[in-house]
Short mmCIF file of C-alpha atoms in Angstrom, two decimals:
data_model
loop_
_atom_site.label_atom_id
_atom_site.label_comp_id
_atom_site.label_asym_id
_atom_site.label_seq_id
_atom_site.Cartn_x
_atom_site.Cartn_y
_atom_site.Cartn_z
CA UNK A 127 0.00 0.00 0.00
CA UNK A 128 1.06 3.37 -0.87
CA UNK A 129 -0.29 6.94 0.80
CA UNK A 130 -2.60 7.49 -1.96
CA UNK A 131 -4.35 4.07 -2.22
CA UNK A 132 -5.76 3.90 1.34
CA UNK A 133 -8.96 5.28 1.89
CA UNK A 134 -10.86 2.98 4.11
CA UNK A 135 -10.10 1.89 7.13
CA UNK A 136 -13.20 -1.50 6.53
CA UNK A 137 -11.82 -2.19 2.68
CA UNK A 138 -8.76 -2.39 4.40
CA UNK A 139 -9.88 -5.01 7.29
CA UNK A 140 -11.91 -7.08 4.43
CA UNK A 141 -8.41 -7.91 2.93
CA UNK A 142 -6.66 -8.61 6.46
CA UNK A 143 -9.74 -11.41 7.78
CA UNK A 144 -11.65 -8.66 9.60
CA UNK A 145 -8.92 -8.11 12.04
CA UNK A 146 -5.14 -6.15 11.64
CA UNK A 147 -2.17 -5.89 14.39
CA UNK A 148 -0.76 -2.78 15.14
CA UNK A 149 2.78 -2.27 16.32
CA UNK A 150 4.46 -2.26 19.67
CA UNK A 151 6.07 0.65 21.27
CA UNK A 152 8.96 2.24 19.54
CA UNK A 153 10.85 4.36 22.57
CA UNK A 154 11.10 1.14 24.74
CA UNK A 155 12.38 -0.71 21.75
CA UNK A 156 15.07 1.78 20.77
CA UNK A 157 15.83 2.09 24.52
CA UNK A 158 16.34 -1.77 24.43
CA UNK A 159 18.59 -1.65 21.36
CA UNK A 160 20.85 1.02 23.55
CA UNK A 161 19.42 4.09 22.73
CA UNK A 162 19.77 7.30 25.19
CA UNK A 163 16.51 8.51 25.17
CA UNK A 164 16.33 11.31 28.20
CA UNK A 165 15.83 14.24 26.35
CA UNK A 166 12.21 16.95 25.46
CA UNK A 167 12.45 15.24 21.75
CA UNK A 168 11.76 11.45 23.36
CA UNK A 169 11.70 8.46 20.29
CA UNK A 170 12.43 11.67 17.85
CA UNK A 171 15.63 11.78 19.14
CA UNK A 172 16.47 8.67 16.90
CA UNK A 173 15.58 10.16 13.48
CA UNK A 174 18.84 12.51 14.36
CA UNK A 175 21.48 10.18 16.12
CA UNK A 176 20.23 6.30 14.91
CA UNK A 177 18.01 6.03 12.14
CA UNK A 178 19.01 2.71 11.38
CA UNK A 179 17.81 2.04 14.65
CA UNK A 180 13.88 2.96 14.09
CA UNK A 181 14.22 0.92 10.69
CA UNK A 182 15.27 -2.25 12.74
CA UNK A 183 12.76 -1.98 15.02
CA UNK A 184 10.25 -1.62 12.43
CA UNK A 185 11.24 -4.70 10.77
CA UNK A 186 11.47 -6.47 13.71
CA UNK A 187 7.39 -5.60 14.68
CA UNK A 188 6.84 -6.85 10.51
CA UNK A 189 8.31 -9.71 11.32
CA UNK A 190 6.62 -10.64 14.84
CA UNK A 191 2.91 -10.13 12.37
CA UNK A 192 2.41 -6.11 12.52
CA UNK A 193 0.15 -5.07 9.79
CA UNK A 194 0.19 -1.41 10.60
CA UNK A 195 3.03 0.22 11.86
CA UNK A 196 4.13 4.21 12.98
CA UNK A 197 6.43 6.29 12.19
CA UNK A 198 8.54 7.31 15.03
CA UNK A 199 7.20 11.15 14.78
CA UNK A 200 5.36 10.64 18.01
CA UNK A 201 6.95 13.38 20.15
CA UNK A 202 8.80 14.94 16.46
CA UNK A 203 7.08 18.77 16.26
CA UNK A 204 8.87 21.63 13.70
CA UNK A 205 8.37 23.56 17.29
CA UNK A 206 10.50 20.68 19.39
CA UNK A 207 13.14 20.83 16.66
CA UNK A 208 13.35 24.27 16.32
CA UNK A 209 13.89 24.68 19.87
CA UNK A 210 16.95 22.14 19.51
CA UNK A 211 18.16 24.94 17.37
CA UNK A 212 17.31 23.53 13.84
CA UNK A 213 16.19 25.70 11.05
CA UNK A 214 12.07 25.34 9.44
CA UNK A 215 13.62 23.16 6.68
CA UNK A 216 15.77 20.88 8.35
CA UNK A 217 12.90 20.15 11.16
CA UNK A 218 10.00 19.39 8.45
CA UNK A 219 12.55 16.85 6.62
CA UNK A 220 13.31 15.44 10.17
CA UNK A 221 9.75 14.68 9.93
CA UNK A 222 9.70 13.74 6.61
CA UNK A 223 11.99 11.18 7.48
CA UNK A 224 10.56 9.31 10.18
CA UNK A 225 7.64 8.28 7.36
CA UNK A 226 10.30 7.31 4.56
CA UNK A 227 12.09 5.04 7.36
CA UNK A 228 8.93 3.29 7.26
CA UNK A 229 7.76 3.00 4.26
CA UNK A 230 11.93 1.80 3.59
CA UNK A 231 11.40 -0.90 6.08
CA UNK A 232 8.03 -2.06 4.86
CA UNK A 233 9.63 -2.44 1.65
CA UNK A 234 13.06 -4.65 3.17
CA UNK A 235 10.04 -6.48 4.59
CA UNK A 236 8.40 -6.80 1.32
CA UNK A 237 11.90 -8.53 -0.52
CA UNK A 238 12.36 -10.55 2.40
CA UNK A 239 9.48 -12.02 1.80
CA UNK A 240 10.57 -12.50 -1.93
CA UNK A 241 13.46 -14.29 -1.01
CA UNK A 242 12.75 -16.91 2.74
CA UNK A 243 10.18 -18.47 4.35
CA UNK A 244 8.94 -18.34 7.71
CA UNK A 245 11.68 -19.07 10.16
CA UNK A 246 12.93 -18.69 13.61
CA UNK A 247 9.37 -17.51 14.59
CA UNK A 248 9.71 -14.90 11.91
CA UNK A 249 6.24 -14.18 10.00
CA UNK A 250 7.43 -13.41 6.55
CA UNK A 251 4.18 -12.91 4.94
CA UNK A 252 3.16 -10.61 1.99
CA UNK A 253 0.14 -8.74 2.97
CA UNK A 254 -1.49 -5.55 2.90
CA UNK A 255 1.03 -3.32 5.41
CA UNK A 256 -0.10 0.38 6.32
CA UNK A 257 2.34 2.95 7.42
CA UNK A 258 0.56 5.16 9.94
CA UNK A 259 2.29 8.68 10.40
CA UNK A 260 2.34 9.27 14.29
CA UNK A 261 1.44 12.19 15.86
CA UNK A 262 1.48 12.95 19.83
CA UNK A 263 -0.63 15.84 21.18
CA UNK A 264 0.48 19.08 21.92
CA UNK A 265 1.31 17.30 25.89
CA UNK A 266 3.51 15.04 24.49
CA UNK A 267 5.42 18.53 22.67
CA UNK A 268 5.55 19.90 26.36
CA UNK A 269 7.14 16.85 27.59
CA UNK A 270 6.57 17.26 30.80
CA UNK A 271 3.91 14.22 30.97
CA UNK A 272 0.71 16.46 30.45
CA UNK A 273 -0.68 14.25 27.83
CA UNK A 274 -1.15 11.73 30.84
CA UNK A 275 -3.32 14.56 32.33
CA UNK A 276 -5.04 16.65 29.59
CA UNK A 277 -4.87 19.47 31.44
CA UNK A 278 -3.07 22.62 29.20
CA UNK A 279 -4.58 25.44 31.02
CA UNK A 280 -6.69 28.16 30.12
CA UNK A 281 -4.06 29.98 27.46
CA UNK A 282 -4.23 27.14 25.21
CA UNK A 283 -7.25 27.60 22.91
CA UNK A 284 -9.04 25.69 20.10
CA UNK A 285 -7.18 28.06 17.25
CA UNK A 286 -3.92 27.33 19.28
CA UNK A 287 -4.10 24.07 18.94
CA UNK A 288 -4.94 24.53 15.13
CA UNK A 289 -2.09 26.27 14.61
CA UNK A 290 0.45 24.20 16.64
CA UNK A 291 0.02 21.48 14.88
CA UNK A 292 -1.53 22.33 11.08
CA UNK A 293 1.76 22.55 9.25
CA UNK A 294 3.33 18.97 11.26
CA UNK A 295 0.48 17.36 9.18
CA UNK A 296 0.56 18.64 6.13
CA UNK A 297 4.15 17.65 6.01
CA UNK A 298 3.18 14.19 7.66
CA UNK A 299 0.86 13.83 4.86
CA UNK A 300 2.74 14.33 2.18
CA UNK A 301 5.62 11.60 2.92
CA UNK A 302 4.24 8.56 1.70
CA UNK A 303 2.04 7.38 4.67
CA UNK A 304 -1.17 5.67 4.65
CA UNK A 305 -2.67 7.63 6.86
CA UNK A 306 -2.13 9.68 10.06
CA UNK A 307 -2.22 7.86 14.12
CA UNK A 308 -3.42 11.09 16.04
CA UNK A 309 -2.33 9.26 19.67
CA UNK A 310 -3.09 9.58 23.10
CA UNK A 311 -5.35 12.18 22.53
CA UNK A 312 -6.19 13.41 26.15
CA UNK A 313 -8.91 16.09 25.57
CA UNK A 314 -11.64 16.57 23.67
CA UNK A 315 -10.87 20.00 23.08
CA UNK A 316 -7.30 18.34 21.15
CA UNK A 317 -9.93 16.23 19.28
CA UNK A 318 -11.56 18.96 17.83
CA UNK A 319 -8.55 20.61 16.85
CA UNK A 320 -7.83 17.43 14.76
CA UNK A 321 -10.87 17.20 13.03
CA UNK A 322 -11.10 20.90 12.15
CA UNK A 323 -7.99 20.13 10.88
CA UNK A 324 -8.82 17.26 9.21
CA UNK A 325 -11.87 19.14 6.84
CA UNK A 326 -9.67 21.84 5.97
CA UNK A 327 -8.98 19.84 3.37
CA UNK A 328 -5.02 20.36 3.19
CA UNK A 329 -4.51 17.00 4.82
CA UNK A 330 -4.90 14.39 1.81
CA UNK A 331 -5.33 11.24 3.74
CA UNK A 332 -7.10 9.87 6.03
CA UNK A 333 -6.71 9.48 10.05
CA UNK A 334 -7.54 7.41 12.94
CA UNK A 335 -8.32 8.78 16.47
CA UNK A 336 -7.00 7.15 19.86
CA UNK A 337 -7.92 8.79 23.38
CA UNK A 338 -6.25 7.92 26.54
CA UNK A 339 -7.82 7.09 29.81
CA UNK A 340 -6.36 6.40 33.58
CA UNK A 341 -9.71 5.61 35.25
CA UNK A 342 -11.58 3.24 32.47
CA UNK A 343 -14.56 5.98 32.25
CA UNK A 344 -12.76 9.28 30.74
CA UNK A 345 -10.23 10.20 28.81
CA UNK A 346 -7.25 11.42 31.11
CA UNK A 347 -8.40 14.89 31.29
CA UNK A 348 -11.96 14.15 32.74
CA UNK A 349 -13.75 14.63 29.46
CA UNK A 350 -16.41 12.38 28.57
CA UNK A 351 -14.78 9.32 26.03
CA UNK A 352 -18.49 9.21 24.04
CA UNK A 353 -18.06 13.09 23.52
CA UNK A 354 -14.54 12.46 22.39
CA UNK A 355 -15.48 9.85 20.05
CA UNK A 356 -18.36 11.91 18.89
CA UNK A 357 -15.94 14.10 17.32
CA UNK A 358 -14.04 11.29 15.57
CA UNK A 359 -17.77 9.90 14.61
CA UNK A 360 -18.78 12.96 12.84
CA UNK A 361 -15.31 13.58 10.95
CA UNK A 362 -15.79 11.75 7.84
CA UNK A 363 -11.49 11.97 7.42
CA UNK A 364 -11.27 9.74 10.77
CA UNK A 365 -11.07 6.06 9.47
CA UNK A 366 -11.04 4.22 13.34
CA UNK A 367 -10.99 5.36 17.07
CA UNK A 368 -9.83 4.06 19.81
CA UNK A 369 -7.90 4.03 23.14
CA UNK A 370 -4.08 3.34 23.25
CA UNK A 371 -1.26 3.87 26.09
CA UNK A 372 -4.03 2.80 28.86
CA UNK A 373 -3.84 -0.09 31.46
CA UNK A 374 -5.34 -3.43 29.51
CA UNK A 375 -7.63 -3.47 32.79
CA UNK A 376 -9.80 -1.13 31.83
CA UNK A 377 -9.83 -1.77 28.10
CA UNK A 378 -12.76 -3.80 27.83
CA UNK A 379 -15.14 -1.26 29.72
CA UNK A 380 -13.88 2.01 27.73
CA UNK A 381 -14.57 -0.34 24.35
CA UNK A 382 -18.23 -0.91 25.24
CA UNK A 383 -18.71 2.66 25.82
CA UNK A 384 -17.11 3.71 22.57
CA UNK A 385 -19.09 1.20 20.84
CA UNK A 386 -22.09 3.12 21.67
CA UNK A 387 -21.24 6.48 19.77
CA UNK A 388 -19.74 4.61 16.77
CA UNK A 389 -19.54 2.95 13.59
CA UNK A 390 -16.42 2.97 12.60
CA UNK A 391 -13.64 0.24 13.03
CA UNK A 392 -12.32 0.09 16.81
CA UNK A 393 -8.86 -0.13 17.61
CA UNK A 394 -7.22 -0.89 20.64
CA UNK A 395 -3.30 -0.64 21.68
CA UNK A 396 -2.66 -0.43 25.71
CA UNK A 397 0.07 -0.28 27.57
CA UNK A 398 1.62 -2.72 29.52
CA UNK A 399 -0.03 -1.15 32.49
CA UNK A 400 2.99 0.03 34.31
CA UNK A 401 2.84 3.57 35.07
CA UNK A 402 4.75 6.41 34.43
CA UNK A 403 6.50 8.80 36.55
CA UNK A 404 6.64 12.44 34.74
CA UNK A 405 8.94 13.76 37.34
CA UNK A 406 11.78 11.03 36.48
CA UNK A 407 10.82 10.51 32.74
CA UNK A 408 10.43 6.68 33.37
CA UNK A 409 8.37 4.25 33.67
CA UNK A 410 7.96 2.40 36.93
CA UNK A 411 9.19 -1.25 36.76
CA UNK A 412 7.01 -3.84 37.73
CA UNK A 413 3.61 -2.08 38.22
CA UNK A 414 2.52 -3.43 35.02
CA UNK A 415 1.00 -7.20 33.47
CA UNK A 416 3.76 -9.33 31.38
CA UNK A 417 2.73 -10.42 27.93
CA UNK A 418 0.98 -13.69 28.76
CA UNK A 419 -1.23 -11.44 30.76
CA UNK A 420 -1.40 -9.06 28.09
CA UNK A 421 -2.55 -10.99 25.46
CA UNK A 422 -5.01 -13.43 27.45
CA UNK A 423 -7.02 -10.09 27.28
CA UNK A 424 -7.44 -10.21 23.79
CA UNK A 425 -10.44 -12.54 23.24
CA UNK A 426 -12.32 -10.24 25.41
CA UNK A 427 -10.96 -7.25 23.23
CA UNK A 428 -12.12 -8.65 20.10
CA UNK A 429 -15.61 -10.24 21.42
CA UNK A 430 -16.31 -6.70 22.71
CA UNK A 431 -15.80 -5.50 19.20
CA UNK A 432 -12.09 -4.61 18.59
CA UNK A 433 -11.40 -5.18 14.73
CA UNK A 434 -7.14 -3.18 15.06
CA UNK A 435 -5.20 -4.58 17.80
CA UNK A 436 -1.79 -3.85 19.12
CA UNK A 437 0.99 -2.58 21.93
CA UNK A 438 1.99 0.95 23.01
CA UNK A 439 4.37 1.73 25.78
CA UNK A 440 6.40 -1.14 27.36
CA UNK A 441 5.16 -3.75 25.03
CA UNK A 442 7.32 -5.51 22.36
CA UNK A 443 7.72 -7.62 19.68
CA UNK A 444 7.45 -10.39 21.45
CA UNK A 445 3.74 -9.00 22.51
CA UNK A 446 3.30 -8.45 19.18
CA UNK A 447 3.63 -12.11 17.95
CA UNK A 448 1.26 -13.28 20.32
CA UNK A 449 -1.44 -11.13 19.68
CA UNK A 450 -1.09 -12.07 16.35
CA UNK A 451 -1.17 -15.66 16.65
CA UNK A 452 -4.04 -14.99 19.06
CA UNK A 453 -6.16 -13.37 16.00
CA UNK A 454 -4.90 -16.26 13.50
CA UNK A 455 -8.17 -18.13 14.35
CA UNK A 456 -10.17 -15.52 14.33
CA UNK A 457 -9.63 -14.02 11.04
CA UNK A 458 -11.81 -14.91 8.09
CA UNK A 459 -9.69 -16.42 5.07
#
């Protein structure tokens, strides 16, 4: 798949058996792989001191069964870069770049599959693969852990928002991706931003929604998740919705709510359920559910109405691989 042939989010799922894994998280991985990640720009910081880096971990999430995977622009803003002291046009080809690493590594995936079979639990399969473009909210700019909270203060307005983030996707949308992850969205008032944005009509492709929540009823801020998904519901650019970076605990509950206020496709990508400490800038070891636990949710994910599973924070490719042999048997062939 290419940016310009994906337009729907349920032609997409009739091709993948009615269900399609999303990737793990990326800052954990590169962190893994040795990467020094304690700085405002977060998984961004790869595109400027290990790109090779992102690409392996890419291909690695390919190879454990990801369908869809994101660029690592999560935390990349023209603002963030600039700060750093780059220049307008470095920072948008910074961005730029963390799309064309993907779409490189869906194609190394691509002639590997030309060339070897399935081996050492490697899923070498040529299938329909989406690059989604990632983008964090304007919390996960500030990086001081307000996108686990929502709460931005009275300064930041509707057109602020607009205007923060309008030309980050127009140059996300022109790179070659499929479509556009707007993530851990922790306000509605964020939401709307993204859907005005959306119907301006300078963003050519489509996008899917994903809220986050820390008590299973709202999204993190306190707004209501059916009013948030309303917004998604009535944007005819937003292709899926759904909750990612959330304990898999309350998963289940938040997806039966959501379910209510929607028709599109429902995705789902949780933490592990550890939490994060802003102060420190780490995760807290421990406090979360290993991957067995993780993925025995996923039956209940799917009967509840899930269709796009996958991993954020603290989950791997090894969590990967077993959600998607979980959805093997569920997929129509």
């Amino acid at each position: 798949m290419t940016g310009s042939s994906f337009c729907s989010m349920k032609d997409y799922l009739k091709q993948t058996g009615g269900f399609a894994v999303i990737d793990g998280g990326l800052a954990t991985e590169f962190e893994r792989h040795g990467a020094d990640l304690n700085d405002p720009l977060w998984s961004a910081k790869c595109l400027l001191t290990s790109p090779h880096l992102i690409h392996t971990v890419h291909l690695d999430y390919l190879e454990a069964g990801a369908d869809i995977i994101s660029s690592a622009s999560y935390q990349a803003t023209i603002q963030g870069f600039e700060a750093k002291g780059f220049s307008r046009e470095i920072s948008e080809s910074l961005l730029r770049k963390s799309v064309e690493i993907a779409c490189e590594a869906r194609n190394t995936y691509y002639d590997k599959c030309g060339t070897s079979s399935s081996m050492d639990d490697k899923i070498l399969k040529k299938r329909p693969i989406l690059v989604a473009a990632s983008v964090g909210s304007y919390g996960a700019y500030l990086a001081d852990g307000s996108e686990y909270s929502g709460v931005y203060g009275d300064l930041i307005t509707l057109e602020k928002l607009k205007d923060f983030h309008r030309r980050r996707l127009q140059v996300l949308a022109e790179s070659g991706a499929d479509l556009i992850a707007f993530e851990t969205i922790p306000n509605k008032i964020e939401a709307q931003a993204f859907a005005e944005l959306l119907e301006e009509g300078d963003v050519k492709i489509p996008g899917w929604f994903s809220f986050n929540s820390k008590d299973g009823v709202n999204v993190v801020s306190g707004d209501s998740i059916k009013e948030c998904i309303s917004i998604a519901e009535n944007c005819e650019k937003v292709v899926a919705v759904g909750i990612n970076c959330t304990p898999p605990r309350f998963i289940e509950g938040l997806v039966l709510e959501i379910e209510k206020v929607t028709s599109k496709p429902i995705l789902v990508y949780p933490n592990s359920g550890e939490s994060y400490d802003a102060d420190r800038k780490e995760w807290v070891e421990n406090t979360g559910v290993g991957d067995e636990d993780f993925v025995s949710y996923v039956e209940k994910w799917m009967d509840a109405g899930v269709s796009l599973l996958g991993g954020c924070c603290r989950t791997t490719p090894t969590t990967i691989r077993a959600i998607h042999k979980r959805l093997v048997n569920r997929r129509s062939h």
